[in-house]
Amino acid sequence: MYLPGRRKDNFKDGTTDYCKNIPFVLEFGGLTTRAGYAGYETPTIQIPTDYATKGNNEIELLEFYSPKAPENSEISSFLSQGMVNNWEQASNFIEQINKKLMQINPSETPLFLIEQALSTKDVRQKCVEAVFESMNFAALFIHKAPVLSSYVLAKETILLVDSGAYSTYVVPIVEGYVNQKGVIRSDVAGEYLTKSLGNVWKSKVEHESLNRFTNYAKITQSMKNWGANDIIREIKSRNIKLKETRQDIIKFNHAVDTQIFELPDKQKLEILNEMFEVPELLFNPIPEENFMGLQDLIKQSIERVDAENRRELLNNIMVVGGNSMIPNLIERLQREITQLEINTSGRVKIYTTQTINERAHSSWVGGSIVASMSTFDNLLMTKRDYDEHGPILIERKVLF
Ligand SMILES: Nc1ncnc2c1ncn2[C@@H]1O[C@H](COP(=O)(O)OP(=O)(O)OP(=O)(O)O)[C@@H](O)[C@H]1O
């Protein structure tokens, strides 16, 4: 579905070939790659960013919840801490998307690439080289994920909390610009919870039960582990919940609260109070691991920005990302932050987006909006710009 009033009129003049110029909006999330056309509400594809490889440069795309896995292949990724560290593989990945899933024609298509809050100049330059040298796109624009999320809420000053798969970011955005000193990243995110649940559940059922692949005997150990996490994630998203306070967890009533999940081999997995205990880790991580709770990340971020902006940020906290889907997370966060002593006065107000789709893909949706505006063409770095000025030109094109 198109974003209302945003698409067709803004692209060329409605001639039959205008479609080929619709910008391609792409985000490599730690877990999910989202790709699709500007002006749409939802990415056309949402596939695992991990892929299968057989030792050469050839890669095979994966699917979530698939009954079969590529055989004799290892799991690999071109990301490190959410940033691309192997552009050759990232280019191969796009080529596969192109061949198998979307049939875009890069040489006639502008690419809108969404980058992470802490992406560096160095990473960006390498990206520009790859986009024009090996992916062969016609033009490029890069924008930061948190700022794009803020466009979805249509607010210029917010404290964005994006808790995804491998990273939780707290990013102060003041009048549309990221306040870089206040940006905080933590590893305590969705896959930290997946791993913790995996440890509990692997001790309750046989290892092979956490498997959905019919060709299990022919796949490598890394593929088996990947498949187990895929199932654990599915069970997690259906069952975990936060309680209003930490103390409420002890009220777990075995007879009433226990959940049963039937695994693909029909074994029954009993889900007990880990469904409340594990999401608690977002607020109270294991002390030996030296992580901060979400409420403390927020406090630290707010206290790093200038005093004059703190009050407004505290009153405009916006939570997005896969973890924002955990039932009661917003209410619990509101309660935890209200109890903190933060070096500013003012009311705490926590928002999320209107729809689940915007919550799960907020930065992609923001990118889709920006790339469909009539002024978007002026922001682009073209192949000709690249040939004339080199990758450094992108620094003059980015808006943050
Ligand atoms: N309903 C849900 N309940 C609990 N967790 C969920 C739910 N939906 C998604 N998640 C978790 O959210 C995480 C994925 O979040 P998201 O899609 O924002 O990550 P990403 O953008 O791919 O990665 P990153 O933010 O690290 O770059 C996964 O760990 C997933 O299990």
Short mmCIF file of C-alpha atoms and ligand atoms in Angstrom, two decimals:
data_model
loop_
_atom_site.label_atom_id
_atom_site.label_comp_id
_atom_site.label_asym_id
_atom_site.label_seq_id
_atom_site.Cartn_x
_atom_site.Cartn_y
_atom_site.Cartn_z
CA MET A 1 0.00 0.00 0.00
CA TYR A 2 1.26 3.52 -0.78
CA LEU A 3 1.85 6.06 1.93
CA PRO A 4 -1.09 8.41 1.44
CA GLY A 5 -0.47 11.13 -1.09
CA ARG A 6 3.22 10.46 -1.27
CA ARG A 7 4.02 8.42 -4.26
CA LYS A 8 2.97 8.53 -7.85
CA ASP A 9 2.68 12.27 -8.32
CA ASN A 10 6.14 12.77 -6.95
CA PHE A 11 7.85 10.47 -9.41
CA LYS A 12 8.51 11.85 -12.83
CA ASP A 13 5.27 12.41 -14.66
CA GLY A 14 3.43 9.14 -14.63
CA THR A 15 4.93 7.92 -17.92
CA THR A 16 5.10 4.16 -18.33
CA ASP A 17 8.76 3.90 -17.44
CA TYR A 18 8.75 6.09 -14.33
CA CYS A 19 8.75 2.97 -12.17
CA LYS A 20 12.33 2.18 -12.94
CA ASN A 21 13.39 5.37 -11.21
CA ILE A 22 11.61 4.82 -7.91
CA PRO A 23 14.27 4.91 -5.20
CA PHE A 24 15.18 1.60 -3.59
CA VAL A 25 15.19 1.93 0.21
CA LEU A 26 17.52 -0.46 2.02
CA GLU A 27 18.40 -1.14 5.64
CA PHE A 28 20.75 -3.85 6.88
CA GLY A 29 19.35 -4.53 10.37
CA GLY A 30 21.38 -6.79 12.66
CA LEU A 31 18.83 -9.55 12.18
CA THR A 32 16.59 -8.41 9.31
CA THR A 33 17.36 -6.74 6.02
CA ARG A 34 14.49 -4.55 4.86
CA ALA A 35 14.24 -3.49 1.26
CA GLY A 36 11.56 -1.97 -0.89
CA TYR A 37 10.45 1.03 -2.90
CA ALA A 38 10.07 4.62 -1.76
CA GLY A 39 6.50 5.64 -1.03
CA TYR A 40 5.37 2.28 0.31
CA GLU A 41 4.28 1.74 3.90
CA THR A 42 6.07 -1.60 4.30
CA PRO A 43 9.32 -3.02 2.97
CA THR A 44 8.74 -5.44 0.10
CA ILE A 45 11.14 -7.95 1.62
CA GLN A 46 12.22 -8.69 5.18
CA ILE A 47 14.85 -11.41 5.11
CA PRO A 48 17.64 -12.56 7.45
CA THR A 49 20.80 -10.45 7.15
CA ASP A 50 22.78 -13.62 7.89
CA TYR A 51 23.32 -15.78 4.82
CA ALA A 52 24.72 -19.19 3.90
CA THR A 53 28.10 -19.63 2.22
CA LYS A 54 30.04 -22.60 0.94
CA GLY A 55 33.51 -21.19 1.42
CA ASN A 56 33.84 -19.29 -1.86
CA ASN A 57 32.31 -15.87 -2.41
CA GLU A 58 28.97 -17.33 -3.41
CA ILE A 59 26.19 -16.69 -0.98
CA GLU A 60 22.70 -18.02 -0.54
CA LEU A 61 19.91 -15.98 1.02
CA LEU A 62 18.04 -17.45 3.98
CA GLU A 63 14.39 -17.32 5.00
CA PHE A 64 12.87 -17.00 8.46
CA TYR A 65 10.71 -19.96 9.53
CA SER A 66 11.83 -22.08 6.58
CA PRO A 67 11.36 -25.87 6.78
CA LYS A 68 14.61 -26.46 4.83
CA ALA A 69 18.11 -25.08 5.19
CA PRO A 70 20.95 -24.85 2.64
CA GLU A 71 23.09 -28.00 2.96
CA ASN A 72 26.84 -28.12 3.72
CA SER A 73 26.87 -24.35 4.18
CA GLU A 74 28.05 -22.17 7.03
CA ILE A 75 26.26 -19.12 8.40
CA SER A 76 28.00 -15.84 7.70
CA SER A 77 27.41 -12.10 8.03
CA PHE A 78 28.92 -8.91 6.59
CA LEU A 79 28.04 -6.91 9.72
CA SER A 80 30.04 -6.24 12.84
CA GLN A 81 28.31 -4.31 15.65
CA GLY A 82 25.57 -3.37 13.19
CA MET A 83 27.95 -1.88 10.60
CA VAL A 84 29.02 -3.41 7.30
CA ASN A 85 32.63 -4.65 7.46
CA ASN A 86 32.67 -6.64 4.22
CA TRP A 87 31.28 -4.64 1.30
CA GLU A 88 32.17 -7.33 -1.21
CA GLN A 89 29.78 -9.72 0.51
CA ALA A 90 27.19 -6.98 0.99
CA SER A 91 27.32 -6.40 -2.80
CA ASN A 92 26.87 -10.13 -3.45
CA PHE A 93 23.93 -10.09 -1.07
CA ILE A 94 22.25 -7.25 -3.01
CA GLU A 95 22.95 -9.10 -6.25
CA GLN A 96 21.11 -12.15 -4.87
CA ILE A 97 18.15 -10.00 -3.74
CA ASN A 98 18.10 -8.61 -7.22
CA LYS A 99 18.24 -11.98 -8.94
CA LYS A 100 15.93 -13.93 -6.69
CA LEU A 101 13.51 -11.51 -5.07
CA MET A 102 13.12 -8.05 -6.52
CA GLN A 103 14.50 -7.58 -10.05
CA ILE A 104 15.55 -3.99 -9.66
CA ASN A 105 17.81 -2.48 -12.28
CA PRO A 106 20.50 -0.72 -10.20
CA SER A 107 21.92 1.33 -13.06
CA GLU A 108 18.57 3.13 -13.38
CA THR A 109 17.66 3.24 -9.70
CA PRO A 110 18.68 5.59 -6.88
CA LEU A 111 19.62 3.81 -3.64
CA PHE A 112 18.53 5.19 -0.27
CA LEU A 113 20.74 3.51 2.31
CA ILE A 114 19.89 3.70 6.01
CA GLU A 115 22.91 3.77 8.29
CA GLN A 116 23.27 3.18 12.00
CA ALA A 117 23.58 5.99 14.56
CA LEU A 118 27.28 5.39 15.21
CA SER A 119 28.38 4.78 11.63
CA THR A 120 31.72 6.41 10.85
CA LYS A 121 33.07 8.47 7.97
CA ASP A 122 35.33 5.57 7.05
CA VAL A 123 32.44 3.08 6.85
CA ARG A 124 30.45 5.59 4.77
CA GLN A 125 33.28 6.13 2.24
CA LYS A 126 33.67 2.39 1.72
CA CYS A 127 29.93 2.15 1.27
CA VAL A 128 29.98 4.84 -1.45
CA GLU A 129 32.75 3.00 -3.30
CA ALA A 130 30.81 -0.28 -3.18
CA VAL A 131 27.54 1.32 -4.26
CA PHE A 132 29.11 2.85 -7.41
CA GLU A 133 31.90 0.36 -8.16
CA SER A 134 30.28 -3.01 -7.57
CA MET A 135 26.54 -2.57 -6.97
CA ASN A 136 26.35 -0.07 -9.86
CA PHE A 137 23.46 2.04 -8.61
CA ALA A 138 22.62 5.25 -10.50
CA ALA A 139 22.66 7.49 -7.41
CA LEU A 140 22.92 7.33 -3.64
CA PHE A 141 21.62 8.99 -0.53
CA ILE A 142 22.53 7.97 3.04
CA HIS A 143 20.65 8.93 6.17
CA LYS A 144 20.78 7.92 9.82
CA ALA A 145 18.25 5.41 11.15
CA PRO A 146 17.20 7.34 14.31
CA VAL A 147 16.50 10.57 12.44
CA LEU A 148 14.36 8.66 9.96
CA SER A 149 12.42 7.11 12.84
CA SER A 150 11.78 10.59 14.21
CA TYR A 151 10.16 11.60 10.89
CA VAL A 152 7.55 8.89 11.43
CA LEU A 153 6.47 10.60 14.66
CA ALA A 154 6.81 13.99 12.98
CA LYS A 155 8.71 15.40 15.95
CA GLU A 156 11.95 17.35 15.67
CA THR A 157 13.12 16.87 19.24
CA ILE A 158 12.90 13.39 20.71
CA LEU A 159 14.94 10.87 22.63
CA LEU A 160 14.81 7.84 20.39
CA VAL A 161 15.17 4.41 22.02
CA ASP A 162 15.61 1.76 19.34
CA SER A 163 15.94 -1.71 20.82
CA GLY A 164 16.47 -4.26 18.06
CA ALA A 165 18.25 -7.57 17.70
CA TYR A 166 21.89 -6.94 18.60
CA SER A 167 21.84 -3.30 19.67
CA THR A 168 19.84 -0.96 21.82
CA TYR A 169 20.46 2.67 20.89
CA VAL A 170 19.48 5.74 22.83
CA VAL A 171 19.79 8.76 20.55
CA PRO A 172 18.91 12.35 21.45
CA ILE A 173 17.63 14.24 18.41
CA VAL A 174 17.41 17.97 18.87
CA GLU A 175 15.65 20.03 16.20
CA GLY A 176 16.14 17.28 13.66
CA TYR A 177 19.85 16.65 14.32
CA VAL A 178 21.48 13.82 16.23
CA ASN A 179 23.23 15.06 19.35
CA GLN A 180 26.26 12.79 18.95
CA LYS A 181 27.58 13.13 22.53
CA GLY A 182 24.37 11.69 23.89
CA VAL A 183 24.30 8.59 21.65
CA ILE A 184 24.60 5.38 23.66
CA ARG A 185 24.70 1.81 22.38
CA SER A 186 24.28 -1.37 24.37
CA ASP A 187 24.48 -5.07 23.45
CA VAL A 188 21.47 -5.80 25.67
CA ALA A 189 18.83 -6.27 22.98
CA GLY A 190 16.56 -8.95 21.54
CA GLU A 191 19.19 -11.55 20.79
CA TYR A 192 20.60 -11.24 24.29
CA LEU A 193 17.14 -12.36 25.43
CA THR A 194 17.01 -15.08 22.73
CA LYS A 195 20.34 -16.47 23.98
CA SER A 196 19.19 -16.45 27.60
CA LEU A 197 15.95 -18.25 26.73
CA GLY A 198 17.90 -20.72 24.59
CA ASN A 199 20.03 -21.62 27.61
CA VAL A 200 16.91 -22.30 29.68
CA TRP A 201 15.04 -24.24 27.01
CA LYS A 202 17.99 -26.28 25.77
CA SER A 203 18.20 -27.71 29.27
CA LYS A 204 14.52 -28.75 29.11
CA VAL A 205 14.32 -30.50 25.72
CA GLU A 206 16.65 -32.55 23.55
CA HIS A 207 18.84 -30.28 21.44
CA GLU A 208 17.43 -31.64 18.17
CA SER A 209 13.90 -30.72 19.19
CA LEU A 210 14.76 -27.07 18.71
CA ASN A 211 14.97 -27.67 14.99
CA ARG A 212 12.52 -27.20 12.17
CA PHE A 213 14.67 -28.34 9.25
CA THR A 214 13.62 -31.54 7.51
CA ASN A 215 17.18 -31.93 6.13
CA TYR A 216 18.77 -31.65 9.59
CA ALA A 217 21.27 -34.48 8.99
CA LYS A 218 22.84 -32.66 6.04
CA ILE A 219 23.40 -29.24 7.55
CA THR A 220 26.40 -27.82 9.40
CA GLN A 221 26.53 -27.03 13.10
CA SER A 222 26.39 -23.26 12.48
CA MET A 223 23.21 -23.75 10.41
CA LYS A 224 21.70 -25.94 13.17
CA ASN A 225 22.40 -23.24 15.74
CA TRP A 226 20.91 -20.60 13.46
CA GLY A 227 17.75 -22.70 13.02
CA ALA A 228 17.45 -23.25 16.78
CA ASN A 229 17.61 -19.50 17.37
CA ASP A 230 14.93 -19.01 14.72
CA ILE A 231 12.55 -21.24 16.69
CA ILE A 232 13.50 -19.79 20.08
CA ARG A 233 12.79 -16.31 18.68
CA GLU A 234 9.38 -17.43 17.49
CA ILE A 235 8.45 -18.89 20.89
CA LYS A 236 9.86 -15.81 22.59
CA SER A 237 7.77 -13.36 20.57
CA ARG A 238 4.58 -15.25 21.46
CA ASN A 239 5.21 -15.68 25.16
CA ILE A 240 7.44 -13.22 26.93
CA LYS A 241 5.94 -10.34 28.90
CA LEU A 242 7.10 -7.77 31.38
CA LYS A 243 5.52 -7.39 34.78
CA GLU A 244 4.71 -3.98 36.21
CA THR A 245 7.46 -4.26 38.78
CA ARG A 246 10.34 -6.62 39.39
CA GLN A 247 8.69 -7.85 42.59
CA ASP A 248 5.63 -9.08 40.65
CA ILE A 249 7.64 -11.94 39.16
CA ILE A 250 7.61 -13.91 42.38
CA LYS A 251 3.84 -14.08 42.10
CA PHE A 252 4.22 -16.59 39.23
CA ASN A 253 1.44 -19.10 39.59
CA HIS A 254 2.51 -22.43 38.14
CA ALA A 255 -1.03 -23.70 37.56
CA VAL A 256 -2.29 -20.55 35.83
CA ASP A 257 0.74 -18.95 34.17
CA THR A 258 2.53 -21.96 32.63
CA GLN A 259 2.45 -22.03 28.81
CA ILE A 260 3.00 -25.03 26.56
CA PHE A 261 4.60 -24.82 23.12
CA GLU A 262 4.57 -27.79 20.79
CA LEU A 263 7.89 -28.12 19.00
CA PRO A 264 8.11 -29.39 15.39
CA ASP A 265 8.96 -32.94 16.62
CA LYS A 266 5.82 -32.81 18.85
CA GLN A 267 7.81 -32.58 22.09
CA LYS A 268 6.09 -30.23 24.52
CA LEU A 269 8.10 -27.32 25.85
CA GLU A 270 6.90 -26.04 29.20
CA ILE A 271 7.41 -22.30 29.51
CA LEU A 272 7.58 -21.21 33.13
CA ASN A 273 8.59 -17.99 34.84
CA GLU A 274 11.45 -17.45 32.36
CA MET A 275 8.79 -15.72 30.27
CA PHE A 276 8.88 -12.90 32.86
CA GLU A 277 12.44 -13.33 34.16
CA VAL A 278 14.22 -13.05 30.83
CA PRO A 279 12.75 -9.74 29.57
CA GLU A 280 13.62 -8.38 33.04
CA LEU A 281 17.24 -8.49 31.81
CA LEU A 282 16.49 -5.35 29.77
CA PHE A 283 16.09 -3.45 33.04
CA ASN A 284 18.32 -5.52 35.29
CA PRO A 285 21.12 -7.15 33.26
CA ILE A 286 23.37 -9.70 34.95
CA PRO A 287 25.75 -7.60 37.09
CA GLU A 288 28.86 -9.64 36.14
CA GLU A 289 28.29 -8.77 32.50
CA ASN A 290 28.64 -5.10 33.29
CA PHE A 291 25.74 -3.84 31.18
CA MET A 292 23.35 -1.06 32.12
CA GLY A 293 19.58 -1.34 32.26
CA LEU A 294 17.47 0.50 29.71
CA GLN A 295 16.39 3.14 32.22
CA ASP A 296 20.04 3.87 33.12
CA LEU A 297 21.04 4.16 29.46
CA ILE A 298 18.31 6.77 29.06
CA LYS A 299 19.38 8.66 32.16
CA GLN A 300 23.00 8.71 31.00
CA SER A 301 22.06 9.88 27.51
CA ILE A 302 19.88 12.74 28.79
CA GLU A 303 22.55 13.89 31.21
CA ARG A 304 25.10 14.09 28.39
CA VAL A 305 23.14 16.68 26.41
CA ASP A 306 22.98 20.40 27.22
CA ALA A 307 20.80 21.20 30.23
CA GLU A 308 18.46 23.39 28.16
CA ASN A 309 17.36 20.41 26.02
CA ARG A 310 16.89 17.80 28.75
CA ARG A 311 13.39 18.65 29.79
CA GLU A 312 11.99 18.42 26.28
CA LEU A 313 13.78 15.12 25.63
CA LEU A 314 12.46 13.61 28.84
CA ASN A 315 8.98 14.59 27.74
CA ASN A 316 9.43 13.02 24.28
CA ILE A 317 10.89 9.56 24.62
CA MET A 318 10.00 7.38 21.65
CA VAL A 319 10.54 3.62 21.76
CA VAL A 320 10.82 1.54 18.57
CA GLY A 321 12.46 -1.69 17.34
CA GLY A 322 11.54 -5.35 17.77
CA ASN A 323 11.84 -5.26 21.56
CA SER A 324 9.29 -2.46 21.82
CA MET A 325 6.78 -5.18 20.95
CA ILE A 326 7.27 -6.92 24.31
CA PRO A 327 3.97 -6.55 26.18
CA ASN A 328 4.13 -3.94 28.97
CA LEU A 329 7.52 -2.57 27.93
CA ILE A 330 6.33 1.02 27.50
CA GLU A 331 4.42 1.03 30.82
CA ARG A 332 7.33 -0.54 32.68
CA LEU A 333 9.84 1.89 31.21
CA GLN A 334 7.64 4.83 32.19
CA ARG A 335 7.56 3.54 35.75
CA GLU A 336 11.32 2.87 35.94
CA ILE A 337 12.31 6.27 34.57
CA THR A 338 9.90 8.14 36.78
CA GLN A 339 11.62 6.55 39.78
CA LEU A 340 15.12 7.62 38.69
CA GLU A 341 16.83 10.75 39.85
CA ILE A 342 17.67 12.53 36.64
CA ASN A 343 19.55 15.76 36.66
CA THR A 344 16.64 17.75 35.26
CA SER A 345 13.05 18.45 36.16
CA GLY A 346 10.04 17.70 33.99
CA ARG A 347 7.46 15.11 33.19
CA VAL A 348 8.48 11.77 31.66
CA LYS A 349 6.41 10.87 28.61
CA ILE A 350 7.02 7.77 26.56
CA TYR A 351 5.55 7.22 23.11
CA THR A 352 5.68 4.65 20.45
CA THR A 353 4.44 4.77 16.88
CA GLN A 354 0.79 4.41 15.89
CA THR A 355 1.09 1.08 14.10
CA ILE A 356 2.99 -2.14 14.72
CA ASN A 357 4.47 -1.88 11.23
CA GLU A 358 5.95 1.55 12.01
CA ARG A 359 7.29 0.25 15.30
CA ALA A 360 9.00 -2.74 13.70
CA HIS A 361 10.35 -0.85 10.68
CA SER A 362 10.36 2.79 11.83
CA SER A 363 13.59 3.84 10.11
CA TRP A 364 12.66 2.09 6.86
CA VAL A 365 9.27 3.81 6.85
CA GLY A 366 11.01 7.17 7.53
CA GLY A 367 13.36 6.45 4.60
CA SER A 368 10.42 5.60 2.38
CA ILE A 369 8.82 8.95 3.24
CA VAL A 370 11.98 11.01 2.58
CA ALA A 371 12.80 9.18 -0.66
CA SER A 372 9.33 9.85 -2.02
CA MET A 373 9.41 13.63 -1.55
CA SER A 374 9.61 15.76 -4.65
CA THR A 375 12.85 17.39 -3.43
CA PHE A 376 14.61 14.05 -2.98
CA ASP A 377 16.44 14.21 -6.33
CA ASN A 378 18.38 17.27 -5.10
CA LEU A 379 19.82 15.27 -2.22
CA LEU A 380 21.28 12.48 -4.35
CA MET A 381 24.92 11.83 -5.08
CA THR A 382 24.99 10.56 -8.66
CA LYS A 383 27.45 8.26 -10.39
CA ARG A 384 28.74 11.29 -12.28
CA ASP A 385 29.30 13.14 -8.95
CA TYR A 386 31.23 10.11 -7.75
CA ASP A 387 33.39 9.97 -10.87
CA GLU A 388 34.16 13.70 -10.56
CA HIS A 389 34.69 14.09 -6.82
CA GLY A 390 35.22 10.60 -5.37
CA PRO A 391 33.55 9.12 -2.27
CA ILE A 392 34.36 12.11 -0.04
CA LEU A 393 31.50 14.08 -1.65
CA ILE A 394 28.99 12.07 0.36
CA GLU A 395 30.02 14.03 3.47
CA ARG A 396 28.56 17.17 1.88
CA LYS A 397 25.37 15.34 0.92
CA VAL A 398 24.43 13.84 4.27
CA LEU A 399 22.08 15.87 6.45
CA PHE A 400 23.26 15.22 9.98
N1 LIG B 1 6.67 -9.55 19.65
C1 LIG B 1 7.95 -9.60 20.05
N2 LIG B 1 8.21 -9.90 21.34
C2 LIG B 1 9.49 -9.96 21.76
N3 LIG B 1 10.57 -9.74 20.98
C3 LIG B 1 10.35 -9.45 19.69
C4 LIG B 1 9.03 -9.35 19.16
N4 LIG B 1 9.13 -9.04 17.85
C5 LIG B 1 10.45 -8.95 17.57
N5 LIG B 1 11.18 -9.20 18.66
C6 LIG B 1 12.65 -9.24 18.78
O1 LIG B 1 13.21 -8.05 18.28
C7 LIG B 1 14.49 -8.33 17.69
C8 LIG B 1 14.53 -7.80 16.29
O2 LIG B 1 14.37 -6.42 16.32
P1 LIG B 1 14.62 -5.52 15.03
O3 LIG B 1 13.86 -6.09 13.89
O4 LIG B 1 14.35 -4.12 15.43
O5 LIG B 1 16.17 -5.78 14.80
P2 LIG B 1 17.09 -5.43 13.57
O6 LIG B 1 16.71 -4.08 13.04
O7 LIG B 1 17.14 -6.54 12.60
O8 LIG B 1 18.50 -5.42 14.28
P3 LIG B 1 19.35 -4.24 14.97
O9 LIG B 1 18.36 -3.30 15.59
O10 LIG B 1 20.22 -4.96 15.93
O11 LIG B 1 20.11 -3.62 13.82
C9 LIG B 1 14.67 -9.85 17.70
O12 LIG B 1 15.48 -10.24 18.77
C10 LIG B 1 13.24 -10.34 17.88
O13 LIG B 1 13.18 -11.61 18.52
#
